[in-house]
Short mmCIF file of C-alpha atoms in Angstrom, two decimals:
data_model
loop_
_atom_site.label_atom_id
_atom_site.label_comp_id
_atom_site.label_asym_id
_atom_site.label_seq_id
_atom_site.Cartn_x
_atom_site.Cartn_y
_atom_site.Cartn_z
CA UNK Y 129 11.21 23.59 -11.11
CA UNK Y 130 7.61 24.78 -12.67
CA UNK Y 131 3.96 24.10 -12.15
CA UNK Y 132 3.51 20.59 -13.04
CA UNK Y 133 6.87 19.69 -11.43
CA UNK Y 134 5.70 20.61 -7.92
CA UNK Y 135 2.41 20.11 -8.56
CA UNK Y 136 3.85 15.91 -8.77
CA UNK Y 137 6.24 16.04 -5.62
CA UNK Y 138 3.75 17.78 -4.07
CA UNK Y 139 0.81 14.88 -4.62
CA UNK Y 140 3.81 11.97 -4.15
CA UNK Y 141 4.63 13.18 -0.72
CA UNK Y 142 1.70 13.28 0.27
CA UNK Y 143 0.63 9.70 -0.56
CA UNK Y 144 3.88 8.30 0.20
CA UNK Y 145 2.77 9.60 3.31
CA UNK Y 146 -0.17 8.75 3.50
CA UNK Y 147 -0.25 5.14 2.57
CA UNK Y 148 2.34 4.04 5.22
CA UNK Y 149 -0.28 4.17 7.45
CA UNK Y 150 -2.94 2.91 5.38
CA UNK Y 151 -1.47 -1.12 5.26
CA UNK Y 152 -0.77 -1.06 8.37
CA UNK Y 153 -4.60 -0.01 9.26
CA UNK Y 154 -5.66 -2.27 6.91
CA UNK Y 155 -3.86 -5.79 7.83
CA UNK Y 156 -3.68 -4.95 11.51
CA UNK Y 157 -7.78 -4.28 11.79
CA UNK Y 158 -8.46 -7.69 10.19
CA UNK Y 159 -5.72 -9.40 12.60
CA UNK Y 160 -7.23 -7.63 15.82
CA UNK Y 161 -10.22 -8.23 15.10
CA UNK Y 162 -9.35 -12.46 14.64
CA UNK Y 163 -7.49 -11.88 18.36
CA UNK Y 164 -10.24 -10.85 19.91
CA UNK Y 165 -12.77 -13.53 17.77
CA UNK Y 166 -10.53 -15.99 19.15
CA UNK Y 167 -10.62 -14.59 23.39
CA UNK Y 168 -14.42 -14.45 23.17
CA UNK Y 169 -14.30 -18.37 21.56
CA UNK Y 170 -11.83 -19.36 24.18
CA UNK Y 171 -12.03 -16.68 27.06
CA UNK Y 172 -8.03 -16.79 27.13
CA UNK Y 173 -6.91 -14.09 28.42
CA UNK Y 174 -4.07 -13.56 26.43
CA UNK Y 175 -5.98 -13.33 23.39
CA UNK Y 176 -7.48 -10.25 25.12
CA UNK Y 177 -3.96 -8.55 26.23
CA UNK Y 178 -3.44 -9.14 22.62
CA UNK Y 179 -6.63 -7.46 21.37
CA UNK Y 180 -6.32 -4.46 24.06
CA UNK Y 181 -2.36 -3.74 22.57
CA UNK Y 182 -2.76 -4.49 18.97
CA UNK Y 183 -5.68 -2.32 19.05
CA UNK Y 184 -4.60 0.45 20.71
CA UNK Y 185 -1.79 1.01 19.23
CA UNK Y 186 -4.36 0.82 15.28
CA UNK Y 187 -6.20 3.46 17.14
CA UNK Y 188 -3.20 6.12 16.71
CA UNK Y 189 -2.72 4.42 13.28
CA UNK Y 190 -6.03 4.70 12.12
CA UNK Y 191 -6.42 9.00 13.45
CA UNK Y 192 -2.87 9.41 11.31
CA UNK Y 193 -4.35 8.33 8.11
CA UNK Y 194 -7.49 10.14 8.65
CA UNK Y 195 -5.91 13.28 9.42
CA UNK Y 196 -3.13 12.28 6.42
CA UNK Y 197 -6.03 11.17 4.30
CA UNK Y 198 -8.47 14.31 3.79
CA UNK Y 199 -5.38 16.10 2.08
CA UNK Y 200 -5.45 13.77 -0.25
CA UNK Y 201 -8.45 14.50 -1.98
CA UNK Y 202 -8.29 18.04 -1.70
CA UNK Y 203 -5.18 17.93 -4.15
CA UNK Y 204 -7.53 16.78 -7.16
CA UNK Y 205 -9.23 20.65 -6.90
CA UNK Y 206 -5.73 22.19 -5.48
CA UNK Y 207 -2.94 20.85 -8.71
CA UNK Y 208 -5.04 18.77 -9.99
CA UNK Y 209 -8.35 20.66 -11.24
CA UNK Y 210 -7.87 20.25 -15.15
CA UNK Y 211 -7.38 15.86 -14.16
CA UNK Y 212 -10.67 16.69 -12.17
CA UNK Y 213 -13.18 18.19 -15.20
CA UNK Y 214 -11.59 15.43 -17.51
CA UNK Y 215 -12.39 12.37 -15.07
CA UNK Y 216 -14.94 13.41 -13.05
CA UNK Y 217 -18.01 12.48 -14.25
CA UNK Y 218 -15.95 8.94 -13.84
CA UNK Y 219 -13.26 9.14 -11.24
CA UNK Y 220 -15.73 10.82 -8.66
CA UNK Y 221 -17.92 7.78 -8.63
CA UNK Y 222 -16.02 5.26 -6.60
CA UNK Y 223 -14.65 8.27 -4.67
CA UNK Y 224 -18.12 9.29 -3.41
CA UNK Y 225 -18.80 5.52 -2.47
CA UNK Y 226 -15.46 5.39 -0.13
CA UNK Y 227 -16.27 8.14 1.70
CA UNK Y 228 -20.30 7.71 1.72
CA UNK Y 229 -20.32 3.69 2.15
CA UNK Y 230 -16.99 2.10 3.04
CA UNK Y 231 -15.68 5.09 5.62
CA UNK Y 232 -19.24 5.74 7.18
CA UNK Y 233 -19.38 1.98 8.52
CA UNK Y 234 -15.63 2.27 9.19
CA UNK Y 235 -15.74 5.22 11.59
CA UNK Y 236 -19.72 4.46 12.78
CA UNK Y 237 -18.08 0.92 14.17
CA UNK Y 238 -15.07 1.66 15.18
CA UNK Y 239 -15.84 4.48 17.40
CA UNK Y 240 -18.61 1.62 18.53
CA UNK Y 241 -15.37 -0.94 19.59
CA UNK Y 242 -13.84 1.75 21.20
CA UNK Y 243 -16.88 2.55 23.60
CA UNK Y 244 -18.22 -0.22 23.72
CA UNK Y 245 -15.97 -2.68 26.09
CA UNK Y 246 -17.98 -2.00 29.18
CA UNK Y 247 -21.23 -0.70 27.16
CA UNK Y 248 -22.22 -3.73 24.44
CA UNK Y 249 -22.50 -7.72 24.46
CA UNK Y 250 -19.59 -9.69 23.63
CA UNK Y 251 -20.88 -11.00 20.74
CA UNK Y 252 -22.29 -7.58 19.35
CA UNK Y 253 -18.46 -6.22 20.45
CA UNK Y 254 -16.98 -8.52 18.33
CA UNK Y 255 -19.43 -7.73 15.54
CA UNK Y 256 -17.96 -4.59 15.74
CA UNK Y 257 -14.79 -5.26 15.37
CA UNK Y 258 -15.60 -7.50 11.91
CA UNK Y 259 -17.68 -4.38 10.39
CA UNK Y 260 -14.89 -1.71 10.90
CA UNK Y 261 -11.96 -4.25 9.68
CA UNK Y 262 -13.96 -4.95 6.47
CA UNK Y 263 -14.70 -1.61 5.56
CA UNK Y 264 -11.25 -0.70 5.70
CA UNK Y 265 -10.89 -3.51 2.85
CA UNK Y 266 -13.95 -2.00 0.88
CA UNK Y 267 -12.92 1.66 1.55
CA UNK Y 268 -9.67 0.43 -0.25
CA UNK Y 269 -11.81 -1.40 -2.92
CA UNK Y 270 -13.46 1.96 -4.05
CA UNK Y 271 -9.91 3.82 -4.20
CA UNK Y 272 -7.93 1.05 -5.77
CA UNK Y 273 -11.40 0.81 -8.75
CA UNK Y 274 -11.08 4.27 -9.02
CA UNK Y 275 -7.13 4.54 -8.96
CA UNK Y 276 -7.53 0.92 -12.03
CA UNK Y 277 -9.76 3.19 -13.68
CA UNK Y 278 -6.37 5.78 -14.64
CA UNK Y 279 -4.82 2.31 -15.58
CA UNK Y 280 -6.98 0.90 -17.40
CA UNK Y 281 -10.26 3.15 -18.66
CA UNK Y 282 -12.92 1.06 -19.40
CA UNK Y 283 -17.56 1.93 -18.80
CA UNK Y 284 -17.85 5.24 -20.29
CA UNK Y 285 -17.80 6.90 -23.95
CA UNK Y 286 -16.22 9.85 -25.51
CA UNK Y 287 -18.48 12.79 -25.58
CA UNK Y 288 -17.80 16.38 -25.02
CA UNK Y 289 -14.38 15.90 -25.35
CA UNK Y 290 -14.18 13.83 -21.55
CA UNK Y 291 -14.82 10.53 -20.98
CA UNK Y 292 -18.47 9.83 -19.71
CA UNK Y 293 -19.57 6.72 -17.75
CA UNK Y 294 -22.07 4.82 -18.73
CA UNK Y 295 -21.59 1.67 -16.39
CA UNK Y 296 -20.59 2.31 -12.88
CA UNK Y 297 -20.26 -1.72 -12.96
CA UNK Y 298 -17.48 -1.70 -15.61
CA UNK Y 299 -15.73 0.18 -13.81
CA UNK Y 300 -16.24 -1.20 -10.14
CA UNK Y 301 -15.43 -4.61 -12.04
CA UNK Y 302 -12.16 -3.58 -13.57
CA UNK Y 303 -10.02 -6.84 -13.96
CA UNK Y 304 -7.02 -3.74 -13.35
CA UNK Y 305 -9.07 -3.18 -9.97
CA UNK Y 306 -10.15 -7.18 -9.56
CA UNK Y 307 -6.08 -7.68 -10.40
CA UNK Y 308 -4.63 -5.43 -7.47
CA UNK Y 309 -7.16 -5.70 -5.06
CA UNK Y 310 -5.71 -8.79 -3.84
CA UNK Y 311 -2.19 -7.32 -4.06
CA UNK Y 312 -2.61 -4.43 -2.44
CA UNK Y 313 -4.71 -6.62 0.49
CA UNK Y 314 -1.42 -9.11 0.89
CA UNK Y 315 0.64 -5.86 0.95
CA UNK Y 316 -1.28 -4.75 4.02
CA UNK Y 317 -1.45 -8.06 5.31
CA UNK Y 318 2.51 -8.21 4.61
CA UNK Y 319 3.12 -5.02 6.67
CA UNK Y 320 1.06 -5.73 9.91
CA UNK Y 321 2.69 -8.93 9.82
CA UNK Y 322 6.70 -7.34 10.18
CA UNK Y 323 4.64 -5.23 13.10
CA UNK Y 324 3.47 -8.00 14.97
CA UNK Y 325 7.26 -9.55 14.40
CA UNK Y 326 9.16 -6.85 15.31
CA UNK Y 327 6.86 -4.99 18.12
CA UNK Y 328 6.34 -9.00 19.44
CA UNK Y 329 9.98 -10.08 19.09
CA UNK Y 330 11.00 -7.08 20.97
CA UNK Y 331 9.76 -7.78 23.59
CA UNK Y 332 10.23 -11.27 23.76
CA UNK Y 333 13.99 -10.81 23.26
CA UNK Y 334 13.80 -8.86 26.43
CA UNK Y 335 11.84 -11.52 28.76
CA UNK Y 336 9.45 -9.32 30.23
CA UNK Y 337 5.80 -10.60 31.82
CA UNK Y 338 3.37 -11.45 29.51
CA UNK Y 339 6.21 -14.19 27.66
CA UNK Y 340 2.56 -15.46 26.34
CA UNK Y 341 0.91 -12.39 24.32
CA UNK Y 342 4.24 -11.89 22.97
CA UNK Y 343 4.81 -15.11 21.52
CA UNK Y 344 1.54 -15.84 20.16
CA UNK Y 345 1.87 -12.34 18.50
CA UNK Y 346 4.87 -12.92 17.28
CA UNK Y 347 4.70 -16.89 15.31
CA UNK Y 348 0.97 -15.14 14.48
CA UNK Y 349 2.70 -12.38 12.53
CA UNK Y 350 5.74 -14.95 10.91
CA UNK Y 351 2.59 -17.29 9.57
CA UNK Y 352 0.62 -14.56 8.01
CA UNK Y 353 3.58 -12.64 6.71
CA UNK Y 354 5.30 -15.83 4.82
CA UNK Y 355 1.28 -16.13 4.04
CA UNK Y 356 0.99 -12.99 2.55
CA UNK Y 357 4.26 -13.05 0.15
CA UNK Y 358 2.99 -16.42 -0.96
CA UNK Y 359 0.14 -13.78 -2.39
CA UNK Y 360 1.80 -11.35 -3.42
CA UNK Y 361 4.16 -13.00 -5.33
CA UNK Y 362 0.45 -15.00 -7.09
CA UNK Y 363 -0.89 -11.73 -7.61
CA UNK Y 364 2.22 -9.75 -8.57
CA UNK Y 365 1.87 -12.69 -11.53
CA UNK Y 366 -1.60 -11.93 -12.45
CA UNK Y 367 -0.98 -8.38 -12.68
CA UNK Y 368 2.33 -8.38 -14.85
CA UNK Y 369 0.60 -10.19 -17.77
CA UNK Y 370 -2.09 -7.63 -17.71
CA UNK Y 371 0.70 -4.79 -17.55
CA UNK Y 372 2.39 -6.45 -20.66
CA UNK Y 373 -1.56 -6.09 -22.00
CA UNK Y 374 -2.43 -2.57 -21.07
CA UNK Y 375 0.77 -0.89 -20.95
CA UNK Y 376 3.21 -2.75 -22.36
CA UNK Y 377 5.76 0.51 -22.43
CA UNK Y 378 5.55 0.04 -17.76
CA UNK Y 379 6.47 -3.90 -18.09
CA UNK Y 380 10.05 -2.74 -21.20
CA UNK Y 381 10.51 0.19 -18.14
CA UNK Y 382 10.47 -2.48 -15.81
CA UNK Y 383 12.65 -4.78 -17.41
CA UNK Y 384 15.24 -1.38 -18.94
CA UNK Y 385 13.93 -3.93 -21.67
CA UNK Y 386 15.30 -0.96 -25.16
CA UNK Y 387 15.09 -3.65 -27.65
CA UNK Y 388 11.98 -6.06 -28.97
CA UNK Y 389 12.97 -9.59 -27.91
CA UNK Y 390 11.53 -12.98 -28.32
CA UNK Y 391 11.53 -15.08 -26.43
CA UNK Y 392 12.40 -12.13 -23.85
CA UNK Y 393 14.99 -12.79 -20.48
CA UNK Y 394 14.15 -11.38 -17.12
CA UNK Y 395 17.41 -8.95 -16.24
CA UNK Y 396 18.05 -9.86 -12.20
CA UNK Y 397 20.19 -6.54 -11.73
CA UNK Y 398 21.42 -4.13 -14.35
CA UNK Y 399 24.95 -3.40 -14.16
CA UNK Y 400 25.28 0.41 -15.57
CA UNK Y 401 23.06 3.16 -16.29
CA UNK Y 402 19.70 2.28 -17.40
CA UNK Y 403 18.31 5.70 -18.10
CA UNK Y 404 18.77 5.30 -21.32
CA UNK Y 405 16.40 4.73 -24.13
CA UNK Y 406 18.87 2.60 -26.36
CA UNK Y 407 20.76 0.90 -22.24
CA UNK Y 408 24.27 0.34 -25.03
CA UNK Y 409 26.19 0.99 -22.07
CA UNK Y 410 24.36 -1.27 -19.68
CA UNK Y 411 25.07 -5.12 -18.81
CA UNK Y 412 22.33 -7.35 -17.46
CA UNK Y 413 22.39 -10.71 -15.83
CA UNK Y 414 19.39 -12.35 -17.08
CA UNK Y 415 17.48 -15.15 -16.34
CA UNK Y 416 16.44 -16.41 -20.50
CA UNK Y 417 12.85 -16.30 -21.69
CA UNK Y 418 11.62 -16.15 -18.28
CA UNK Y 419 9.98 -12.28 -18.84
CA UNK Y 420 8.36 -13.75 -22.51
CA UNK Y 421 6.85 -16.47 -19.69
CA UNK Y 422 5.73 -14.02 -16.85
CA UNK Y 423 4.44 -11.98 -20.21
CA UNK Y 424 2.23 -14.60 -21.36
CA UNK Y 425 2.28 -17.74 -19.22
CA UNK Y 426 4.62 -18.97 -22.42
CA UNK Y 427 8.55 -19.12 -22.88
CA UNK Y 428 8.67 -18.10 -26.76
CA UNK Y 429 5.85 -14.53 -26.71
CA UNK Y 430 7.92 -11.98 -28.10
CA UNK Y 431 7.91 -8.78 -25.65
CA UNK Y 432 8.10 -5.64 -27.33
CA UNK Y 433 11.20 -3.08 -26.32
CA UNK Y 434 11.11 0.92 -25.48
CA UNK Y 435 12.73 1.49 -28.83
CA UNK Y 436 9.26 -0.17 -30.82
CA UNK Y 437 7.20 1.20 -28.01
CA UNK Y 438 8.15 4.50 -28.51
CA UNK Y 439 7.38 4.58 -32.34
CA UNK Y 440 3.92 3.03 -31.83
CA UNK Y 441 2.84 5.58 -29.05
CA UNK Y 442 3.85 8.64 -31.79
CA UNK Y 443 2.41 6.79 -34.55
CA UNK Y 444 -0.80 6.86 -32.17
CA UNK Y 445 -0.36 9.78 -29.74
CA UNK Y 446 1.41 12.15 -31.75
CA UNK Y 447 5.11 13.29 -31.53
CA UNK Y 448 4.84 16.67 -29.70
CA UNK Y 449 2.42 18.40 -27.27
CA UNK Y 450 -0.06 20.69 -28.66
CA UNK Y 451 1.04 24.22 -28.66
CA UNK Y 452 -0.88 25.42 -25.90
CA UNK Y 453 0.28 28.28 -23.60
CA UNK Y 454 -1.15 26.04 -19.98
CA UNK Y 455 0.80 23.49 -20.93
CA UNK Y 456 4.26 26.07 -19.90
CA UNK Y 457 7.74 25.57 -21.37
CA UNK Y 458 6.20 21.71 -23.13
CA UNK Y 459 3.91 23.26 -24.98
CA UNK Y 460 5.24 22.23 -28.73
CA UNK Y 461 7.65 20.67 -27.25
CA UNK Y 462 8.51 16.38 -28.32
CA UNK Y 463 6.75 13.99 -26.06
CA UNK Y 464 8.89 11.42 -23.95
CA UNK Y 465 6.84 8.28 -23.89
CA UNK Y 466 9.69 6.29 -21.91
CA UNK Y 467 9.08 6.60 -17.95
CA UNK Y 468 12.28 7.12 -15.32
CA UNK Y 469 13.96 3.84 -16.19
CA UNK Y 470 15.60 4.22 -12.80
CA UNK Y 471 12.87 4.43 -10.94
CA UNK Y 472 11.01 2.11 -12.83
CA UNK Y 473 13.30 -0.89 -13.17
CA UNK Y 474 15.33 -0.18 -9.43
CA UNK Y 475 11.19 0.18 -7.77
CA UNK Y 476 10.08 -2.56 -9.18
CA UNK Y 477 13.48 -4.72 -7.71
CA UNK Y 478 12.98 -3.48 -4.34
CA UNK Y 479 9.45 -4.45 -4.63
CA UNK Y 480 9.75 -7.74 -4.83
CA UNK Y 481 13.36 -8.11 -3.08
CA UNK Y 482 11.99 -5.90 0.27
CA UNK Y 483 9.00 -8.14 0.33
CA UNK Y 484 11.31 -11.26 0.27
CA UNK Y 485 13.28 -9.83 2.84
CA UNK Y 486 10.63 -9.39 5.02
CA UNK Y 487 9.26 -12.54 4.82
CA UNK Y 488 12.92 -14.14 4.88
CA UNK Y 489 12.70 -12.23 8.44
CA UNK Y 490 9.47 -13.37 9.72
CA UNK Y 491 10.09 -16.88 8.86
CA UNK Y 492 13.86 -17.06 10.97
CA UNK Y 493 11.03 -15.72 13.56
CA UNK Y 494 9.25 -18.36 13.62
CA UNK Y 495 12.50 -20.52 13.34
CA UNK Y 496 14.03 -19.14 16.17
CA UNK Y 497 11.23 -19.21 18.41
CA UNK Y 498 9.74 -23.06 17.86
CA UNK Y 499 9.44 -24.99 20.51
CA UNK Y 500 8.90 -22.49 23.63
CA UNK Y 501 12.49 -21.00 22.23
CA UNK Y 502 13.05 -16.92 23.60
CA UNK Y 503 15.81 -15.82 21.13
CA UNK Y 504 18.92 -14.44 23.17
CA UNK Y 505 20.69 -13.60 20.50
CA UNK Y 506 21.99 -9.25 20.58
CA UNK Y 507 21.23 -9.12 16.65
CA UNK Y 508 17.68 -10.16 16.63
CA UNK Y 509 16.19 -7.40 18.19
CA UNK Y 510 17.77 -5.54 16.04
CA UNK Y 511 16.55 -7.53 12.88
CA UNK Y 512 12.80 -7.66 13.44
CA UNK Y 513 12.37 -4.14 14.64
CA UNK Y 514 14.01 -3.37 11.01
CA UNK Y 515 12.08 -5.71 9.32
CA UNK Y 516 9.42 -3.96 10.15
CA UNK Y 517 10.00 -1.19 7.71
CA UNK Y 518 10.80 -3.89 4.81
CA UNK Y 519 7.19 -3.74 3.51
CA UNK Y 520 6.28 -0.62 4.10
CA UNK Y 521 9.63 0.09 1.72
CA UNK Y 522 8.19 -2.43 -0.64
CA UNK Y 523 4.49 -1.16 -0.54
CA UNK Y 524 5.60 2.39 -1.70
CA UNK Y 525 8.20 0.83 -3.67
CA UNK Y 526 5.55 -0.75 -6.01
CA UNK Y 527 3.32 2.38 -6.08
CA UNK Y 528 6.40 4.99 -7.23
CA UNK Y 529 6.73 2.04 -10.04
CA UNK Y 530 2.80 1.99 -10.84
CA UNK Y 531 2.22 5.46 -10.99
CA UNK Y 532 6.10 6.49 -12.93
CA UNK Y 533 5.80 3.93 -15.23
CA UNK Y 534 2.75 4.84 -16.87
CA UNK Y 535 4.00 8.79 -17.98
CA UNK Y 536 3.00 11.06 -19.52
CA UNK Y 537 0.18 9.85 -19.15
CA UNK Y 538 -2.12 10.66 -16.30
CA UNK Y 539 -4.73 8.66 -17.42
CA UNK Y 540 -3.33 5.75 -19.13
CA UNK Y 541 -5.03 4.61 -22.78
CA UNK Y 542 -6.70 1.45 -22.77
CA UNK Y 543 -5.34 -0.11 -26.30
CA UNK Y 544 -9.03 -1.97 -26.47
CA UNK Y 545 -11.41 1.00 -25.64
CA UNK Y 546 -12.76 4.24 -26.75
CA UNK Y 547 -10.53 6.00 -28.79
CA UNK Y 548 -9.98 9.81 -26.50
CA UNK Y 549 -10.35 8.65 -22.82
CA UNK Y 550 -6.31 9.19 -22.31
CA UNK Y 551 -4.48 12.53 -20.58
CA UNK Y 552 -1.04 13.39 -20.45
CA UNK Y 553 0.00 14.69 -16.97
CA UNK Y 554 1.29 17.99 -18.26
CA UNK Y 555 -2.14 18.43 -19.41
CA UNK Y 556 -3.78 18.13 -16.39
CA UNK Y 557 -2.25 20.64 -14.03
CA UNK Y 558 -4.73 23.48 -12.66
CA UNK Y 559 -3.69 27.18 -13.55
CA UNK Y 560 -1.55 28.11 -10.34
CA UNK Y 561 2.01 29.79 -10.66
CA UNK Y 562 4.79 28.13 -8.69
CA UNK Y 563 4.60 30.57 -6.01
CA UNK Y 564 1.35 28.86 -5.12
CA UNK Y 565 2.19 24.96 -5.34
CA UNK Y 566 5.75 25.97 -3.48
CA UNK Y 567 3.47 27.34 -0.59
CA UNK Y 568 1.31 23.76 -0.16
CA UNK Y 569 4.07 21.70 -1.09
CA UNK Y 570 6.14 23.15 1.92
CA UNK Y 571 3.13 23.59 4.12
CA UNK Y 572 1.96 20.06 4.14
CA UNK Y 573 5.87 18.70 4.47
CA UNK Y 574 6.22 20.41 7.49
CA UNK Y 575 2.75 19.28 8.48
CA UNK Y 576 3.74 15.90 7.69
CA UNK Y 577 6.56 15.82 9.03
CA UNK Y 578 5.32 16.84 12.54
CA UNK Y 579 2.55 14.32 12.04
CA UNK Y 580 5.08 11.77 12.09
CA UNK Y 581 6.78 13.01 14.89
CA UNK Y 582 3.57 12.59 16.71
CA UNK Y 583 2.92 9.05 15.66
CA UNK Y 584 5.90 7.74 16.33
CA UNK Y 585 6.06 9.67 19.58
CA UNK Y 586 2.90 7.69 20.17
CA UNK Y 587 3.45 5.08 18.79
CA UNK Y 588 7.23 4.26 21.07
CA UNK Y 589 5.43 5.11 24.01
CA UNK Y 590 2.79 2.20 24.28
CA UNK Y 591 4.71 -0.50 22.65
CA UNK Y 592 7.50 0.68 24.80
CA UNK Y 593 4.45 0.60 27.78
CA UNK Y 594 3.24 -3.18 26.09
CA UNK Y 595 0.84 -4.64 27.75
CA UNK Y 596 0.36 -3.02 31.34
CA UNK Y 597 -0.34 0.53 29.47
CA UNK Y 598 -3.76 -1.04 27.81
CA UNK Y 599 -5.39 -3.38 30.64
CA UNK Y 600 -6.26 -2.10 34.05
CA UNK Y 601 -3.95 -2.72 36.81
CA UNK Y 602 -4.99 -6.14 38.58
CA UNK Y 603 -6.97 -6.47 41.51
CA UNK Y 604 -5.68 -7.98 45.31
CA UNK Y 605 -6.82 -11.84 45.11
CA UNK Y 606 -8.10 -11.15 48.32
CA UNK Y 607 -10.96 -8.63 46.70
CA UNK Y 608 -11.67 -11.11 44.31
CA UNK Y 609 -14.01 -13.73 45.39
CA UNK Y 610 -12.89 -17.83 44.66
CA UNK Y 611 -13.17 -18.53 41.23
CA UNK Y 612 -13.18 -14.22 39.80
CA UNK Y 613 -10.96 -13.60 37.54
CA UNK Y 614 -7.94 -11.38 38.69
CA UNK Y 615 -7.89 -9.30 36.25
CA UNK Y 616 -11.09 -5.90 36.13
CA UNK Y 617 -12.34 -5.65 32.31
CA UNK Y 618 -15.10 -5.58 31.58
CA UNK Y 619 -16.61 -8.92 30.35
#
């Protein structure tokens, strides 16, 4: 493997791993704040128990997310310094806002929430929970704004061979970012919802104590999961239409659409090898004209295929890489403008499929627990626990499709933007040796694997411990005055 391929593997491994923690933190933080709000308003003890139990799991996941996330920004200097020099004037601004504003607020109020249970008034403590939760969403917003600029560069001029930002507002209100944010947040709620359904469903099936806690948690997760999938479908449609305008090659590769069609059919599934650009050996099962509708809200729009787009890209961005020794074996070689078709085609379908399965499990769990029923089937705990993985897989597949679909560009060209504001991935790597990248790749993968074991151990410990592991022990009834709650908690 050469430096470029190794650097991409390292960034892919660390990013996908880190993103396993991110959506659960975002979605669960909002749901925990909602549980605490319900407790403060009603005084019902089950909502306090829910807040304590799910809050403990949130803290474990957040801690692991911070540890794995620190590496992400360092990688821009480690393996992608040429990229950093090219986009630093633009890319650094939203990342700085994420660190100096969002993460600062996030960590400050999380600390107040953790240590303020017996020190702050109820409503002040609740406000800390909401401040932390909303800050996690703000953090996602700034990071998505940075990523969306790579997908669709705006708000810049091209000076001295690199983009220079002339409008931070344009960067932060990029229509690509505004479409990605609700889609990503809906994915986060889908992850948190499946987590609630899986863990609560397992406890409910075991018929242990605190049945009211598990039933309320499961049904909350079920309804949130169904609503999240509906939002995912709507926002995904909006993203698809933008992709048709901004990155037509990604749209074509998502469908393995090798030849231009008018109207264009939507491929449900393909049989054969989709990796070839001519697709001669591929048989697809299609819905006529649906891709045209997804692209432009009508059933007659022309959608360009891979072959036609390759010709257009060659005319605009060249047929060969520059003859630059920094490009290694790619120097002077023909540019492959076609993304990895098996990854984009199947990644797109895995994203949708796993999301649908997650929502379906949530619906089934709601049905099986209607009217105070407790599921007794032996397959139920395996179903809901297995369902926890489905939105994680869907989120990961979606991001892999998004990032690999824009190749060979690390900064994709904006069809209506400023000329020159684009960059090939092959030009973005640092001048490092394969040995150096191998060392960091092996070291980081090993550390991340160890952290994964730690998180699974802690999660398993607190999940199996249930409410008893996070709530103070009950006091004997005769130890309390008449009318007092038998649980010794802060309020």
